[in-house]
Backbone as a ProteinNet text record, in pm:
[ID]
protein_1_A
[PRIMARY]
MLYILIKYLLLPIVGLIMRPIVMGKENLLIRGKAIFVCNHISMWDPVMMAMVSPRYIHFMAKAELFQGWLGNLFFRALFAFPVSRKHSDLGSVRNAMQVLEKGKVFGIFPEGKRTITDDLDDLEKGAAFLAIRSGAPVVPMYIRRDSFKKCRLVMAVGSPIFVGDIIASTPKSKLLDVFTDEISDAIHALQTKVEAR
[TERTIARY]
9804.7	9834.9	9926.8	9994.2	10013	9951.6	9845.9	9718.3	9651.5	9661.1	9592.8	9687	9796.9	9942.9	9854.6	9896.1	9813.7	9736.9	9695.6	9486.3	9520.1	9556.8	9569.2	9665.7	9744.9	9900.3	9903.9	9961.2	9972.3	9813.5	9727.4	9595.8	9605.5	9573.6	9513.9	9617.2	9740.9	9856.1	9785	9750.4	9726.5	9644.3	9541.5	9367.6	9443.1	9541.3	9484.1	9610	9683.8	9708.9	9596.7	9525.8	9427.3	9315.7	9307.6	9153.5	8987.1	8995.6	8863.9	8730.8	8668	8527.7	8441.5	8372.5	8248.1	8187.6	8126.9	7976	7886.3	7820.2	7696.2	7805	7858.6	8023.2	7909	7757.5	7719	7674.8	7715.7	7651.1	7762.6	7924	8062.5	7952.9	7841.1	7826.2	7757.4	7761.8	7724.7	7685.7	7564.3	7728	7714.8	7842.2	7788.7	7883.3	7915.2	7954.2	7867.3	7962.9	7978.8	8098.9	8063.9	8138.9	8129.3	8304	8270.9	8339.7	8225.1	8367.1	8368.8	8473	8458.5	8539	8539.8	8628.5	8776.2	8860.1	9036.8	9081.8	9172.1	9255.6	9378	9376.5	9604.7	9588.2	9743.4	9799.5	9734.4	9716.2	9657	9492.4	9385.5	9279	9288.6	9332	9275.6	9316.3	9402.3	9460.3	9345.9	9275.3	9193.9	9070.2	9019.5	8958.9	8931.5	9002.9	9094.2	9057.1	9070.4	9107.7	8960.5	8869.1	8774.5	8681.5	8668.1	8612.8	8615.8	8565.5	8535.7	8578.7	8574.6	8553.4	8683.8	8754.4	8904.5	8856.3	8944.6	8848.5	8944.4	8894.3	9042.5	9051.2	9120.1	9186.3	9203.7	9177.5	9236.5	9355.1	9450.8	9573	9696.3	9720.3	9803.1	9898.3	9908.5	10006.3	10177.3	10194.6	10350.2	10357.3	10284.2	10298.7	10392	10338.7	10319.2	10484.7	10595.8	10666.4	10790.2	10863.7	10947.3	10883.1	10924.3	10959.3	10821.9	10979.1	10896.7	10802.4	10758.1	10676.5	10503.3	10516.2	10426.9	10383.7	10442.8	10465.2	10389.2	10467.4	10395.3	10205.2	10196.9	10054.9	9968.2	9998.6	9938.5	9871.9	9986.5	9970.4	9876.6	9876	9732.4	9622.1	9575.2	9476.3	9392	9634	9543.6	9591.1	9487	9544.9	9608.5	9701.8	9740.4	9578.3	9590.2	9535.3	9557.8	9608.5	9620.6	9590.8	9584	9499.8	9549.6	9599.7	9577.7	9568.7	9516.3	9380.3	9242.6	9183.9	9095.8	9190.9	9159.3	9207.6	9116.2	9055.2	9035	8959.2	9101.5	9258.1	9134.8	9139.2	9148.6	8987.6	8893.7	8750.8	8720.5	8754.1	8787.6	8806.6	8931.7	8965.2	8806.8	8811.8	8750.8	8574.1	8580.7	8433.9	8495.9	8542.8	8554.1	8581.7	8672	8622.9	8474.7	8394.5	8286.2	8157.2	8246	8130.7	8195.9	8305.7	8305.4	8239	8162.7	8073.5	8143.2	8372.6	8390.7	8409.2	8463.6	8426.1	8559.7	8482.7	8581	8540.8	8687.8	8654.4	8725.7	8698.7	8727.4	8711.6	8817.3	8784	8684.1	8665.6	8583.8	8640.1	8670.4	8677.2	8801.7	8873.2	8989.5	9083.5	9086.2	9280.7	9265.7	9393.2	9323	9285.8	9228.6	9243.7	9240.2	9249.3	9373.8	9266.9	9155.7	9059.9	8967.8	8892.6	8701.7	8667.7	8630.7	8536.7	8555.9	8476.6	8399.8	8484.5	8508.5	8521.5	8424.6	8341.7	8289.9	8305.9	8272.1	8280.3	8321.9	8380.8	8445.5	8315.6	8307.6	8128.2	8168.4	8258.5	8361	8260.1	8309.7	8179.3	8044.9	7997.9	7830.4	7769.5	7922.6	7932.1	7965.3	8065.7	8071.3	7971.5	7881.9	7791.9	7630.2	7675.9	7513.7	7560.2	7711.1	7743.9	7732.3	7806.9	7754.1	7655.7	7508.7	7433.6	7513.8	7549.3	7631.2	7608.6	7558.2	7479.8	7635.5	7584.6	7767.5	7726	7806.6	7874.9	7892.7	7875.4	7920.5	8021	8087.3	8201.3	8238	8275.8	8361.3	8457.9	8611	8642.2	8728	8631.7	8752	8837.3	8875.2	8949.9	9055.6	9057.6	9191.7	9159.8	9154.6	9213.8	9274.2	9390.8	9508.9	9578.5	9531.3	9654.1	9621.3	9532.2	9466.9	9533.3	9549.7	9526.7	9439.9	9279.6	9205.4	9071.4	9046.2	9004.3	8889.3	8808.2	8711.6	8590.9	8419.1	8460.3	8301.3	8192.5	8117.8	8046.8	7948.6	8007.3	7799.2	7764.3	7644.4	7542.1	7421.5	7317.8	7383.8	7324.7	7437.5	7321	7305	7280.1	7253.9	7124.4	7103.5	7104.4	7076.6	7106.3	6961.3	6896.9	6836	6681.3	6681.9	6588.7	6626.7	6775.2	6745.7	6717.4	6749.5	6751.7	6555	6527.8	6390.9	6317.8	6400.3	6339.1	6399.3	6449.3	6508.1	6559.5	6596.3	6607.4	6730.3	6770.5	6922.1	6998.3	6969.5	7008.7	7072.3	6984.7	7046.1	7118.7	7142.5	7177.8	7225.9	7359.9	7505.4	7550.2	7519.6	7473.4	7369.3	7264.3	7196.2	7154.4	7286.7	7345.1	7460.8	7535.9	7596	7664.6	7477.9	7513.3	7383.2	7302.3	7340.6	7425.5	7567.5	7706.7	7740.2	7675.4	7770.5	7628.6	7504	7474.3	7497.9	7503.8	7513.5	7661.2	7796.4	7930.6	7906.9	7817.6	7773.1	7669.5	7675.9	7537.6	7656.6	7705.3	7839.5	7915.8	7956.1	8023.8	8040	7903.3	7756.3	7722.3	7740.6	7701.9	7817.5	7901.5	8062.1	8107.8	8161.8	8182	8121.2	7946.8	7873.4	7987	8005.5	8067.6	8144.1
12790.5	12843.5	12718.6	12583.8	12497.1	12400.2	12445	12298.6	12386.4	12496.5	12542.6	12626.9	12579.1	12584.2	12473.7	12353.7	12132.1	12141.9	12216.5	12218.4	12288.3	12379.2	12439.5	12447.8	12411.1	12364.8	12233.8	12172.2	12015.2	11903.7	11965.9	11935.2	11898.7	11880	11913.7	11808.3	11852.8	11753.3	11617.6	11598.6	11488	11413.6	11546.6	11476.1	11385.9	11529.1	11464	11333.6	11284.4	11084	11059.2	11086.6	11019.2	10958.6	11084.1	11066.3	11039.4	11134.9	11134.6	11067.5	11021.6	11099.2	10932.8	11065	11094.3	11111.5	10998.3	10951.8	11105.7	11152.5	11224.2	11333.1	11423.7	11465.1	11662.9	11605.8	11722.6	11707.5	11618.1	11608	11667.3	11717	11703.3	11915.7	11967.3	12139.3	12123.2	12072.8	12103.7	12229.1	12336.2	12374.2	12378.1	12477.1	12502.4	12385.9	12327.9	12229.9	12081.3	11943.5	11848.7	11798.1	11616.7	11534.5	11444	11433.4	11322.5	11223.2	11098.5	10965.9	10899.5	10768.8	10701.4	10606.7	10477.3	10407.9	10446.1	10346	10338.1	10258.6	10263.9	10182	10190.9	10285.4	10401.4	10505.3	10581.6	10650.3	10780.9	10717.7	10859.2	10927	10880.9	10852.6	10986.7	11047.3	11247	11326.9	11258.5	11353.4	11360.9	11209.2	11201.7	11228.1	11267	11351.5	11508.2	11535.7	11639.4	11746.7	11662.5	11651.5	11676.9	11609.1	11638.5	11706	11766.3	11831	11997.5	11986.6	12215.4	12248.8	12156.2	12285.6	12200.3	12259.6	12250.1	12122.1	11995.1	11982.2	11942.9	11823.7	11888.5	11714.2	11663.3	11489.8	11541.7	11389.5	11313.1	11277.2	11216.6	11139.9	11088.3	10967.6	10891.6	10994.8	11024.9	11082	11097.6	10986.7	10904.4	10949.7	11038.5	11173.4	11339.5	11325.9	11442.3	11455	11338.8	11328.5	11384.1	11482.4	11606.8	11725.2	11799.5	11959.9	11991.3	11935.7	11873.7	11859.4	11689.7	11631.1	11674.1	11783.9	11857.4	11923.9	12053.5	12203.6	12124.2	12029.8	11950.9	11936.3	11899.4	11836.6	11866.9	11975.6	12133.1	12186.8	12202.2	12289.3	12310	12127.7	12052	12033.5	12077.3	12068	12000.8	11915.5	11758.6	11774.5	11693.5	11676.9	11627.5	11539.4	11366.9	11309	11165.3	11146.2	11007.2	10921.2	10800.4	10731.5	10674.7	10491.5	10379.4	10463.8	10327.8	10333.3	10499.6	10507	10583.8	10582.8	10749.5	10843.6	10938.4	11037.9	11194.1	11164.7	11330.7	11441.8	11500.4	11589.5	11560.6	11484.6	11499.2	11468.6	11440.8	11506.5	11637.4	11693.8	11805	11898.3	11853.1	11948.9	11923.7	11865.1	11817.3	11845.4	11834.7	11959.2	12093.3	12141.7	12233.1	12318.1	12220.9	12228.6	12241.7	12175.3	12162.7	12274.2	12271.2	12417	12551.9	12592	12674.5	12672.6	12596.6	12547.1	12470.3	12439.8	12391.1	12223.3	12154.6	11989.5	11928.2	11809.6	11766.6	11560.7	11558.1	11378.1	11269.5	11132	11070.7	10881.3	10845.9	10696.5	10617.2	10556.9	10561	10403.5	10338.7	10224.9	10144.6	10330.5	10325	10278.6	10171.1	10156.4	10138.7	10084	10111.9	9970.8	9930.9	9742.5	9749	9571.6	9476.5	9340.7	9379.8	9318.2	9330.4	9349	9366.5	9444.6	9414.1	9382	9559.9	9635.8	9744.3	9641.2	9628.4	9693.5	9719.6	9664.2	9708.8	9927.3	9932.6	10050.6	10098.1	10178.6	10332.2	10366.9	10395.3	10535.8	10645.2	10666.2	10794.3	10844.3	10898.5	10928.5	10956.9	10897	10856.8	10953.3	10955	10972.4	11183.3	11180.7	11315.8	11395.1	11360.9	11375.1	11406.4	11282.8	11309.8	11470.9	11469.5	11650.8	11712.9	11706.5	11838.2	11815.5	11740.5	11710.1	11852.9	11802.2	11814.4	11666.9	11674.4	11568.1	11502.1	11350.7	11306.4	11298.4	11293.9	11247.7	11115	11008.6	10878.5	10928.3	10866	10852.8	10725.4	10655.9	10505.3	10559.3	10532.4	10448.3	10351.8	10336.3	10226.8	10150.4	10000.2	9901.9	9993.5	9948.3	9940.3	10085.9	10154.4	10258.8	10290	10291	10329.4	10291.3	10115.6	10024.9	10074.7	10159	10115	10269.4	10365.3	10523.2	10565.4	10541.6	10582.4	10608.5	10717.6	10656.5	10719.6	10622.3	10618.9	10562	10666.2	10767.2	10759.8	10793.4	10790.1	10891.4	10956	10977.6	10999.1	11031.9	11023	11128.2	11120	11260.2	11204.1	11288.8	11419	11330.8	11231	11154.4	11218.1	11256.8	11447.1	11301.9	11398.8	11271.3	11332.8	11469.4	11451.7	11409.4	11353.1	11238.8	11102.8	11017.8	10956.8	10962.2	11039.3	11132	11098.7	11131.5	11181.2	11019.8	10941.1	10756.5	10642.4	10689	10604.8	10668.6	10561.4	10549.7	10598.2	10651.2	10696.8	10642	10528.6	10453.7	10354.1	10307.3	10276.6	10307.4	10481.7	10633.8	10592.5	10601.2	10547.1	10440.8	10303.7	10190.6	10228.3	10263	10287	10361.2	10493	10580.2	10527.7	10488.2	10384.3	10277.7	10255.2	10053.9	10209.3	10306.6	10412.4	10456.6	10496.1	10544.1	10437.8	10291	10144	10127.9	10158.3	10071.1	10193	10272.9	10458.3	10385	10361.7	10326.8	10211.9	10082.1	9972.9	9944.5	10093.7	10102.4	10177.4	10278.8	10332.5	10219.2	10115.5	9993	9935.3	9891.5	9879.4	9983.2	10070.6	10139.7	10149.3	10115.8	10166.3	10092.1	9955.7	9806.2	9721.9	9755.8	9817.3	9837.7	9937.3	10001.6	10003.6
9860.8	9711.4	9583.8	9775.5	9630.8	9619.6	9690.7	9599.9	9596.5	9489.4	9414	9237.5	9251.9	9163.3	9124.5	9259.7	9168.8	9051.4	9122.6	9127	8962.6	8930.6	8853.7	8697	8742.5	8685.9	8651.8	8757.2	8722.2	8686.7	8784.1	8722.2	8616.8	8540.8	8356.6	8307.9	8374.7	8280.1	8274.5	8497.3	8482.4	8406.3	8366.9	8297.5	8166.6	8106.4	7987.3	7964.8	8051.6	8078.3	8096	8273.2	8242.1	8170.9	8104.6	8023.8	8109.7	8168.8	8292.7	8237.3	8225.3	8255.5	8395.8	8358.7	8490.8	8475.3	8499.4	8530.2	8596.7	8661.4	8703.2	8779.9	8716.8	8762.6	8776.7	8753.6	8789.4	8975.1	9031.1	9153.6	9280.8	9153.1	9279.9	9281.1	9165.4	9249	9353.9	9400	9536.9	9612.3	9663.7	9745.9	9916.4	9971.1	10078.5	10154.5	10308.2	10362.9	10259.7	10268.7	10176.4	10285.4	10252.7	10242.9	10155.3	10125.9	9996	9993.1	9948.1	10046.2	9878.2	9898.5	9814.2	9840.9	9750.2	9749.5	9788.8	9841.5	9842.1	9749.6	9624.3	9592	9568.1	9539	9520.7	9667.2	9620	9710.3	9581.5	9537.3	9362.1	9448.5	9489.8	9483.8	9559.9	9625	9671.2	9545.4	9420.5	9318.1	9263.1	9204.4	9140	9166.6	9258.4	9325.6	9362.4	9380.4	9345.2	9155.3	9121	8957	8862.9	8945.9	8893.4	8970.6	9065.2	9196.6	9117.6	9093.7	9095	9235.6	9377.1	9480.6	9508.9	9636	9686.7	9810.1	9812.4	9913.3	10019.3	10117.1	10245.6	10303.7	10302.7	10317.8	10407.1	10499.8	10662.1	10605.1	10624.8	10631.5	10692.5	10673.5	10834	10896.6	10971	11020.2	11034.7	10946.7	10928.4	10846.8	10731.7	10642.8	10673.3	10745.9	10870.5	10903	10887.7	11042.7	10912.4	11021.4	10935.5	10908.6	10895.5	10851.2	10714.2	10585	10480.6	10457.7	10513.4	10476.8	10556.4	10675.1	10790.4	10713.2	10635.9	10596.9	10414.9	10356.8	10228.5	10217.6	10296.6	10304.9	10357	10441.9	10546.3	10353.8	10350.2	10208.4	10095.2	10113	10011.1	10121.6	10202.5	10215.3	10326.1	10434.8	10455.1	10584.5	10710.7	10807.2	10852.5	10982.1	11010.4	11105.5	11071.6	11163	11231.3	11280.6	11385.6	11326.4	11251.8	11272	11324.5	11459.4	11531.7	11714.8	11721.8	11767.4	11757.5	11868.2	11822.5	11879.2	11725	11744.5	11775.4	11818.6	11845.4	11810.5	11805.9	11668.9	11529.7	11475.5	11381.3	11354.9	11427.1	11447.1	11408.1	11531.5	11544.7	11370	11366.8	11242.5	11141.2	11154.6	11042.3	11081.1	11077.3	11175.3	11115.8	11216.1	11130.4	10952.8	10926.2	10776.7	10686.1	10801.2	10837.1	10782.7	10927.3	10977.6	10876.2	10867.1	10694.8	10630.4	10517	10436.6	10324.6	10391.8	10264.3	10309.7	10170.3	10151.4	10185.1	10298.5	10329.8	10261	10252.7	10156.5	10274.2	10264.7	10366.2	10288.1	10275.8	10235.6	10327	10310.9	10468.1	10504.1	10367.6	10411.5	10438.8	10502	10601.4	10610.1	10529.6	10396.8	10274	10174.9	10072.4	10031.4	9995.6	9913.2	9808.7	9864.1	9748.1	9693.5	9710.5	9578.7	9548.6	9452.7	9371.6	9491	9573.9	9648.6	9741.2	9828.4	9812.4	10043.5	10094.3	10267.2	10317.7	10445.9	10558.5	10552.4	10576	10632.9	10755.9	10770.5	10918.2	10960	11062.7	11055.9	11064	11019.4	11073.9	10988.1	10827.1	10777.8	10806.5	10887.6	10897.7	11002.9	11102.1	11234.4	11228.2	11098.7	11114.1	11039.2	10905	10918.1	10942	11060.2	11201	11256.1	11287.4	11359.3	11367.9	11190.6	11142.9	11021	11029.8	10900.9	10773.7	10750.1	10586.5	10486.4	10372.3	10237.1	10256.2	10188.2	10142.1	10046.8	10001.7	9786.7	9829.8	9695.6	9740.4	9633.9	9591.9	9465.9	9486.2	9376.8	9300.1	9202.8	9238.2	9060.9	9040	8939.3	8840.5	8955.6	8931.2	9004.3	8912.4	8731.5	8648.9	8591.2	8682.5	8602.2	8539.6	8701.5	8694.4	8590.7	8596.1	8487.3	8378.9	8403	8195.5	8119.7	8224.6	8288.7	8179.5	8210	8226.4	8286.8	8329.2	8477	8475.8	8495.2	8494.1	8642.6	8686.9	8771.1	8809	8977.4	8869.5	9086	9055.1	9151.7	9169	9271.2	9294.2	9365	9381.3	9411.8	9588.2	9649.2	9788.9	9808.6	9984	10024.2	10225.4	10177.3	10355.8	10452.8	10567.9	10620.8	10723	10670.4	10772.2	10756.3	10639.7	10593.1	10633.4	10707.4	10765.4	10905.1	10969.6	11073.9	11100.4	11037.5	11058.4	11050.7	10979.6	11039	11086.7	11140.4	11286.4	11385.7	11443.6	11653.1	11573.2	11727.3	11731.9	11789.8	11808.3	11854.8	11812.2	11642.9	11550.4	11396.7	11411.1	11320.8	11258.7	11365.2	11264.2	11201	11214.9	11194.9	10991.6	11029.9	10920.7	10799.8	10846.2	10820.5	10746.2	10817.6	10744.6	10632.8	10643	10543.2	10385.6	10443.2	10328.6	10279	10296.1	10219.2	10119.7	10183.4	10162.4	10025	10026.5	9901.8	9768.7	9877.6	9703.6	9722.1	9678.3	9651	9594	9598.7	9536.9	9462.1	9461.8	9339.1	9240.4	9226	9216.8	9134.5	9156.5	9196.1	9010.2	9058	8943.7	8846.7	8801.2	8707.1	8681.9	8731.1	8688.4	8601.6	8708.6	8646.5	8498.8	8494.7	8368.8	8255.7	8219.5	8128	8041.3
[MASK]
+++++++++++++++++++++++++++++++++++++++++++++++++++++++++++++++++++++++++++++++++++++++++++++++++++++++++++++++++++++++++++++++++++++++++++++++++++++++++++++++++++++++++++++++++++++++++++++++++++++

């Protein structure tokens, strides 16, 4: 309920401030299970993704945000669930898989942390792993780095990447690395497109 209220009452106001420009927004209309992946430049990135997406997005968030009953209640009401950044967290993987098995959208920032440079960091393999395990297509996204400074959200959304296409041409032992590289290449291509605008 809180997510719905924020999405339809608060985010339109944010949209008036940020005046979003979204290239490739037709790619957000994908049906069924999907994994939205995006570069990570600000704590507001999930808000920006939720604002432009016509579908609800379920996110992982660092476990520290869920400490205390208020934080736990608030972030779970926003369709988020905790993940530990200090060690492998199988519970968060199961939560993500459950989201996808229900045909919903899962959002993840594959760099694993916010970046402070203009370059995309090397990607963690979690997004590729979830896509391979679930069969969900991956929708790449990129937010221009100066969006918040200029109060003008500029974002690009790429065509879905279907894991079946990669599986058919890749040895199983290399699949995780190859698919992670495919996601990275897609985000880099969006970066080039956005920065050239």
